[in-house]
PDB file of C-alpha atoms in Angstrom:
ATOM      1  CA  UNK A 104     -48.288-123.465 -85.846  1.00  0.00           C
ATOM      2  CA  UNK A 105     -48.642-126.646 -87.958  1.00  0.00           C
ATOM      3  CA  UNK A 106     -45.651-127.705 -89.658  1.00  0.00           C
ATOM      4  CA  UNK A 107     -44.788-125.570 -92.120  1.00  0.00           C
ATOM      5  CA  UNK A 108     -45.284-122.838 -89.528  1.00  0.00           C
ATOM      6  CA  UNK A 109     -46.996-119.724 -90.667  1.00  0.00           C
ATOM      7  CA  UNK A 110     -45.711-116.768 -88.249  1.00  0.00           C
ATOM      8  CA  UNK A 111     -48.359-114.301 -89.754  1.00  0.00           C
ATOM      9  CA  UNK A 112     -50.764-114.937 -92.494  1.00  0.00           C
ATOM     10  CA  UNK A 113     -51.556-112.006 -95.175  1.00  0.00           C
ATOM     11  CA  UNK A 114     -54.053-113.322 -97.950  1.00  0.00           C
ATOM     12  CA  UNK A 115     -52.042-111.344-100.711  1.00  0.00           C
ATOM     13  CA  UNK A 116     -49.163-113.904 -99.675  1.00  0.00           C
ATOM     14  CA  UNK A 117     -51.595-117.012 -99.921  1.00  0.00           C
ATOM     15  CA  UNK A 118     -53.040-115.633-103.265  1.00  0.00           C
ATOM     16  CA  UNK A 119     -49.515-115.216-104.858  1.00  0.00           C
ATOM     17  CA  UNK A 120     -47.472-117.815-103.397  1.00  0.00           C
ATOM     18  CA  UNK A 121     -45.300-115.112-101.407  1.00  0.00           C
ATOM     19  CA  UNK A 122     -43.987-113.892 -97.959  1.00  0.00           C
ATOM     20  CA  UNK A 123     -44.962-116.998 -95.500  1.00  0.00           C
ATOM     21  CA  UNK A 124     -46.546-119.190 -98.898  1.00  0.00           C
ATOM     22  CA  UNK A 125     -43.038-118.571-100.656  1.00  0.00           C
ATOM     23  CA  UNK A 126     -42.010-122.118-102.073  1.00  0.00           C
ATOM     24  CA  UNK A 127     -45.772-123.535-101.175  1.00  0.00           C
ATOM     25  CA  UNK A 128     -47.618-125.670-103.944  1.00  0.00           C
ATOM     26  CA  UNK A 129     -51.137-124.264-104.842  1.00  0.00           C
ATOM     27  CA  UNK A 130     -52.255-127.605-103.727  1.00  0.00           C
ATOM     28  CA  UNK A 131     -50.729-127.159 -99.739  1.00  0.00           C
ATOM     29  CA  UNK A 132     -51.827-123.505 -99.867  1.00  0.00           C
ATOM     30  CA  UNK A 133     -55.426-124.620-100.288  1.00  0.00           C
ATOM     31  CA  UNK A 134     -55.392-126.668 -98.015  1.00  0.00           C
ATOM     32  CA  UNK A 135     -54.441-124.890 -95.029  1.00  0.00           C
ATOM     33  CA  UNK A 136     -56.808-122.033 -96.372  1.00  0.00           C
ATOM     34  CA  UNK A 137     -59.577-124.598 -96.047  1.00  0.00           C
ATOM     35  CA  UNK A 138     -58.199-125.187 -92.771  1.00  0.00           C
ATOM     36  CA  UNK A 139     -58.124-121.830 -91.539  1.00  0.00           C
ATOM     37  CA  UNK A 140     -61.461-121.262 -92.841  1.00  0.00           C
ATOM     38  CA  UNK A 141     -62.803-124.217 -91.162  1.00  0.00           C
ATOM     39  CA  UNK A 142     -61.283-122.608 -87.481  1.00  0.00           C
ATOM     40  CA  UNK A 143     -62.964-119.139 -88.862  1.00  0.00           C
ATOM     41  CA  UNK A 144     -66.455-121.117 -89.054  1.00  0.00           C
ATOM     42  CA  UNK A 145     -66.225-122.572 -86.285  1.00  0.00           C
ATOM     43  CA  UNK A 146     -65.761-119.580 -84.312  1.00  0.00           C
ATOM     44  CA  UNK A 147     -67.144-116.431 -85.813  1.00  0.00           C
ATOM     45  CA  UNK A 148     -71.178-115.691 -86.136  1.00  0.00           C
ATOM     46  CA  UNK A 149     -71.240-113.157 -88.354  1.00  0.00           C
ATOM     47  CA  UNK A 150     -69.019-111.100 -90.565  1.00  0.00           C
ATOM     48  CA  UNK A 151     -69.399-107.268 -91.996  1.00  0.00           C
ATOM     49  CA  UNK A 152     -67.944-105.610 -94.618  1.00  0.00           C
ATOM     50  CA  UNK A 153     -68.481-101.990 -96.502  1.00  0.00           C
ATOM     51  CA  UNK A 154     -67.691-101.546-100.079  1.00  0.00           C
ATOM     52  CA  UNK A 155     -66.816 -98.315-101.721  1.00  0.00           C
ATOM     53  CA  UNK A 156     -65.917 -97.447-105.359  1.00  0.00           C
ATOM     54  CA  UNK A 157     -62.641 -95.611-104.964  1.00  0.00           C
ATOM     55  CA  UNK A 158     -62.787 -93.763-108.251  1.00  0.00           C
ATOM     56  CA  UNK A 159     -66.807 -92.716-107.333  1.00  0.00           C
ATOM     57  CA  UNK A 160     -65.530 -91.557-103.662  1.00  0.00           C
ATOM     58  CA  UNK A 161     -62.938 -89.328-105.075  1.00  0.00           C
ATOM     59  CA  UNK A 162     -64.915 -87.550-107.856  1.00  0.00           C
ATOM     60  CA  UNK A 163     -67.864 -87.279-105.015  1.00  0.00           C
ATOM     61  CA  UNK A 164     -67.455 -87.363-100.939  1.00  0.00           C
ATOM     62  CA  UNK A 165     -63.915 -87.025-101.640  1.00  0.00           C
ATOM     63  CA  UNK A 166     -64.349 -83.610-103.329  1.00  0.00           C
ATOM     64  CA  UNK A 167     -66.878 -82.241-101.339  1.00  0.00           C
ATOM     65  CA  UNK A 168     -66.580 -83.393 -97.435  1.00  0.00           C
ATOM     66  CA  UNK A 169     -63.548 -82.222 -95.209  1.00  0.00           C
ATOM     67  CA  UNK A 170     -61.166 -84.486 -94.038  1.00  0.00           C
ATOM     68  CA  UNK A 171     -61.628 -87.044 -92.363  1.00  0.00           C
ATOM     69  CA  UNK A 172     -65.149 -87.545 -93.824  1.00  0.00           C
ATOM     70  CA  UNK A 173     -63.337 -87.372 -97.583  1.00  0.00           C
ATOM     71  CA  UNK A 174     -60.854 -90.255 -96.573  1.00  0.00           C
ATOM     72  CA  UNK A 175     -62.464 -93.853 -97.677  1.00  0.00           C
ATOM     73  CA  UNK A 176     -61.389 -95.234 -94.426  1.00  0.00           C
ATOM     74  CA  UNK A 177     -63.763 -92.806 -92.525  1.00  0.00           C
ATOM     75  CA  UNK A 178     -67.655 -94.075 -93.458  1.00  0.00           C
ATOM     76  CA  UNK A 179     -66.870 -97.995 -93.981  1.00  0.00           C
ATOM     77  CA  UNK A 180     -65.189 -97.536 -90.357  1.00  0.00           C
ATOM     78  CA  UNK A 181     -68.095 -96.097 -88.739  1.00  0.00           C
ATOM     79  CA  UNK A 182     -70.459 -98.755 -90.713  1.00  0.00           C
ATOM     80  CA  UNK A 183     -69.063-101.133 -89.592  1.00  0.00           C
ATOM     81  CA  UNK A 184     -69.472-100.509 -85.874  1.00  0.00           C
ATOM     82  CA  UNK A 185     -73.165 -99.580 -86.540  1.00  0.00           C
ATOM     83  CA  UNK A 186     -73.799-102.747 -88.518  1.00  0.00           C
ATOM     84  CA  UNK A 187     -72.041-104.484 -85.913  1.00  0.00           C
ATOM     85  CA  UNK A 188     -74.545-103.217 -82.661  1.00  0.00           C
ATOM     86  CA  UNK A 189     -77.407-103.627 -84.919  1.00  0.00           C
ATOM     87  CA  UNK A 190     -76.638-107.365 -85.373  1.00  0.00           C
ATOM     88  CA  UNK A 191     -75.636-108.022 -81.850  1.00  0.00           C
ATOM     89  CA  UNK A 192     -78.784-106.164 -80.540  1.00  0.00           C
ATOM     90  CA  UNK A 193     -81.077-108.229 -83.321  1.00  0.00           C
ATOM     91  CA  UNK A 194     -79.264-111.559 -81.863  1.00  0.00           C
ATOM     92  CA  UNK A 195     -80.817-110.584 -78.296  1.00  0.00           C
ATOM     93  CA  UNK A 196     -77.206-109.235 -76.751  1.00  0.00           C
ATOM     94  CA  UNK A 197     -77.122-107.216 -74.824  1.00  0.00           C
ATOM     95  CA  UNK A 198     -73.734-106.179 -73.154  1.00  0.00           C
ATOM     96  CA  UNK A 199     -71.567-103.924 -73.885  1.00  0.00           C
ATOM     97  CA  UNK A 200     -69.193-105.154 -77.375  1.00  0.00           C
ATOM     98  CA  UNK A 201     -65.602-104.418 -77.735  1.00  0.00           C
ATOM     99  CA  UNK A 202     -64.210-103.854 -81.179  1.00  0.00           C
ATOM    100  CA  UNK A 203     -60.781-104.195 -83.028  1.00  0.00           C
ATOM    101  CA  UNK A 204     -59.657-103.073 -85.894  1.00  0.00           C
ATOM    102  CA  UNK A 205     -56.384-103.777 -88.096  1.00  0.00           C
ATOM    103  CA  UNK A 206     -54.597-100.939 -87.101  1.00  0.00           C
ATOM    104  CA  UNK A 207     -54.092 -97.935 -89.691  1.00  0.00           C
ATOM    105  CA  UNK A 208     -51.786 -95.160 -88.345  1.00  0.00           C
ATOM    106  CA  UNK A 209     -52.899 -92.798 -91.106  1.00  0.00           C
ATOM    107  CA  UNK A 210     -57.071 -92.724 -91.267  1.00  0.00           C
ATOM    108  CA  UNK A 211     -57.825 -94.781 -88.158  1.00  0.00           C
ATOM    109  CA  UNK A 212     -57.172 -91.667 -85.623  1.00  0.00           C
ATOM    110  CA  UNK A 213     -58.822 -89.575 -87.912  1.00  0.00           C
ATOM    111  CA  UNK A 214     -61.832 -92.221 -87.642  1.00  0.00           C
ATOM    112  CA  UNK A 215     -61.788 -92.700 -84.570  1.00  0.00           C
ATOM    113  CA  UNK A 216     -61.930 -88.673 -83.285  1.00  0.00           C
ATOM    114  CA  UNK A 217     -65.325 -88.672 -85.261  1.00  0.00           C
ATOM    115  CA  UNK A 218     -66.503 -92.464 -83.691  1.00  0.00           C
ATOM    116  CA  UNK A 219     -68.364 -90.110 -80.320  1.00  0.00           C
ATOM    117  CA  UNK A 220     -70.101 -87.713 -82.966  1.00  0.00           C
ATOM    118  CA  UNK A 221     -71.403 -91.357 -84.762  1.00  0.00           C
ATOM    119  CA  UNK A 222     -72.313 -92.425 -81.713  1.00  0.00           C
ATOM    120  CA  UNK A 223     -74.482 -89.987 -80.720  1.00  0.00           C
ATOM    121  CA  UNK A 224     -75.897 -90.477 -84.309  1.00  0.00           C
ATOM    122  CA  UNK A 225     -76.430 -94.437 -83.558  1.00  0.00           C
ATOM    123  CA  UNK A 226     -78.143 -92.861 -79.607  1.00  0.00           C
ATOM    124  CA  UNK A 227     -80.436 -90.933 -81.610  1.00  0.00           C
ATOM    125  CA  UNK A 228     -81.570 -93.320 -84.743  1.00  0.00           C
ATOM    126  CA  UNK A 229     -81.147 -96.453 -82.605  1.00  0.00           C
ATOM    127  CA  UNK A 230     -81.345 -96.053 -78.663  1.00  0.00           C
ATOM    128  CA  UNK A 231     -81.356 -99.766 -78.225  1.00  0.00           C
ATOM    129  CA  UNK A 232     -78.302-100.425 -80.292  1.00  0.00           C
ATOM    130  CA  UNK A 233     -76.803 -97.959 -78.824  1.00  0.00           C
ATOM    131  CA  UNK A 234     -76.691 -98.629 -75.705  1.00  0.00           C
ATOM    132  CA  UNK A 235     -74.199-102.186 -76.239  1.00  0.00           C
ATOM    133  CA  UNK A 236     -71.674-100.037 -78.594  1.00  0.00           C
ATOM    134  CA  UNK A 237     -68.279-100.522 -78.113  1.00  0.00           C
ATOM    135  CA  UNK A 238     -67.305 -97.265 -75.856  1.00  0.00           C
ATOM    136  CA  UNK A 239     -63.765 -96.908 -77.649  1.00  0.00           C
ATOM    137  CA  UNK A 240     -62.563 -98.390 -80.724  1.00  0.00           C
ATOM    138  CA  UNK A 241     -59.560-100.324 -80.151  1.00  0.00           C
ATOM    139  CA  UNK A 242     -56.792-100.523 -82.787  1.00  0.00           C
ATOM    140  CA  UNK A 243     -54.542-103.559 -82.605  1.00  0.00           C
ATOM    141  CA  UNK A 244     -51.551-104.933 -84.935  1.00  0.00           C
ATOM    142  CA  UNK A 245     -52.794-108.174 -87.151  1.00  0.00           C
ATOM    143  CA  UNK A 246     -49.350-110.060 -85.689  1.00  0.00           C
ATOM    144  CA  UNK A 247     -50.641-109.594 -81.860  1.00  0.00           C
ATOM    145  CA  UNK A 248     -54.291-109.678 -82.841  1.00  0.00           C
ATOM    146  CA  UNK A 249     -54.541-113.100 -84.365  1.00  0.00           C
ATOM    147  CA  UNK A 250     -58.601-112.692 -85.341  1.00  0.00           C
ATOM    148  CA  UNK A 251     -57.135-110.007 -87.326  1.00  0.00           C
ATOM    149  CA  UNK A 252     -55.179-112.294 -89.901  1.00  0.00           C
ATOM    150  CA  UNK A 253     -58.575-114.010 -89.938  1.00  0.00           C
ATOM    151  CA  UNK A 254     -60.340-111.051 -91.095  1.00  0.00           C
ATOM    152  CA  UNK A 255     -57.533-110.202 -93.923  1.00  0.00           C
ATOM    153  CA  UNK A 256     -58.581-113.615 -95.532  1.00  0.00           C
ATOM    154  CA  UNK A 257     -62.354-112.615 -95.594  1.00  0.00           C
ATOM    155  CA  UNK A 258     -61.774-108.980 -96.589  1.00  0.00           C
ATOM    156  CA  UNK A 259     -59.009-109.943 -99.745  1.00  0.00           C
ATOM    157  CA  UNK A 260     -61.812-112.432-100.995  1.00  0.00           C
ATOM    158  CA  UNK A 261     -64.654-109.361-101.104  1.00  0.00           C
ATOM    159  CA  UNK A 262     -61.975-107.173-102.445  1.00  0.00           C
ATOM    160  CA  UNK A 263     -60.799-109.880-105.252  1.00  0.00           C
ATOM    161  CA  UNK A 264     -64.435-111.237-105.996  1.00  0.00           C
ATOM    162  CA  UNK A 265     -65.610-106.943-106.121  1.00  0.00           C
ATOM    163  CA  UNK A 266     -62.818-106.603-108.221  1.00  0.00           C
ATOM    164  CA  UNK A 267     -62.828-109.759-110.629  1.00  0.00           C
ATOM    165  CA  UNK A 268     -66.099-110.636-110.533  1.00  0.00           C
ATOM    166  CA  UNK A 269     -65.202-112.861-113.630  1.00  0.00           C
ATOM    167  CA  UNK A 270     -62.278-115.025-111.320  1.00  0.00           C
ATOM    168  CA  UNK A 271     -65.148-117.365-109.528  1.00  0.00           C
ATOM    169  CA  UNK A 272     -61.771-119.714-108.689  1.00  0.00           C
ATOM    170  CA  UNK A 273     -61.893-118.315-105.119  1.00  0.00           C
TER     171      UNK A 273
END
């Protein structure tokens, strides 16, 4: 909300001085990216993320599996749920975890369908982790969700170093 007001924050905006960061200096961008990431540290324990080569998936998995399992979306989606109950359970939680995702009308319902089958996967190779997992992914819009926008920054920065691993300037 600080002046000038940023109604919802996309990294690809930040990164090209676009959308919400139209007519920003690189100098105030940086700034309130250091700001934001300051809030994010304050606040979040841990962060996950799942990689795939794109080009790799599609000459492999995305040949030989069925959909959903041949959409990208599918395995870093159920990774990240599994990574998540292992760290919670590791930490010494133990309740029950709800988890959001950005939402994504194409692959997140086919995901999702599959999330009980992975379940019963994470009951049978970890009982203990199992037992806090989220019952039912929940899908939310990054403008109602504000942890969301939070996320985008992280994920564009894994994306950009991943995919530039010469740019160090972010």
């Amino acid at each position: 909300a600080e002046s000038p007001r940023i109604r919802i924050f996309k990294m690809q905006h930040a990164a090209k001085l676009s959308g919400e960061f139209r007519g920003w200096s690189p100098k105030a961008r940086d700034a309130r990216l250091r700001k934001l990431a300051q809030i994010i540290n304050r606040h979040a324990s841990a962060s996950f993320y799942s990689v795939i080569d794109l080009a790799a998936h599609a000459n492999t998995w995305g040949k030989a599996l069925p959909k959903p399992m041949n959409d990208p979306y599918f395995y870093p989606f159920q990774n990240t749920i599994m990574a998540s109950c292992m760290h919670l359970w590791d930490k010494g939680l133990r309740e029950r975890f709800e988890i959001i995702f950005d939402e994504n009308l194409i692959f997140g319902p086919r995901a999702k369908a599959w999330y009980p089958v992975m379940r019963q996967v994470i009951k049978y190779k970890e009982p203990d982790a199992y037992s806090i997992s989220p019952t039912d992914p929940v899908f939310k819009k990054d403008d109602e969700f504000l942890p969301l926008q939070a996320a985008d920054l992280f994920a564009w920065c894994y994306r950009h170093a991943l995919s530039n691993p010469q740019d160090m300037s972010w």
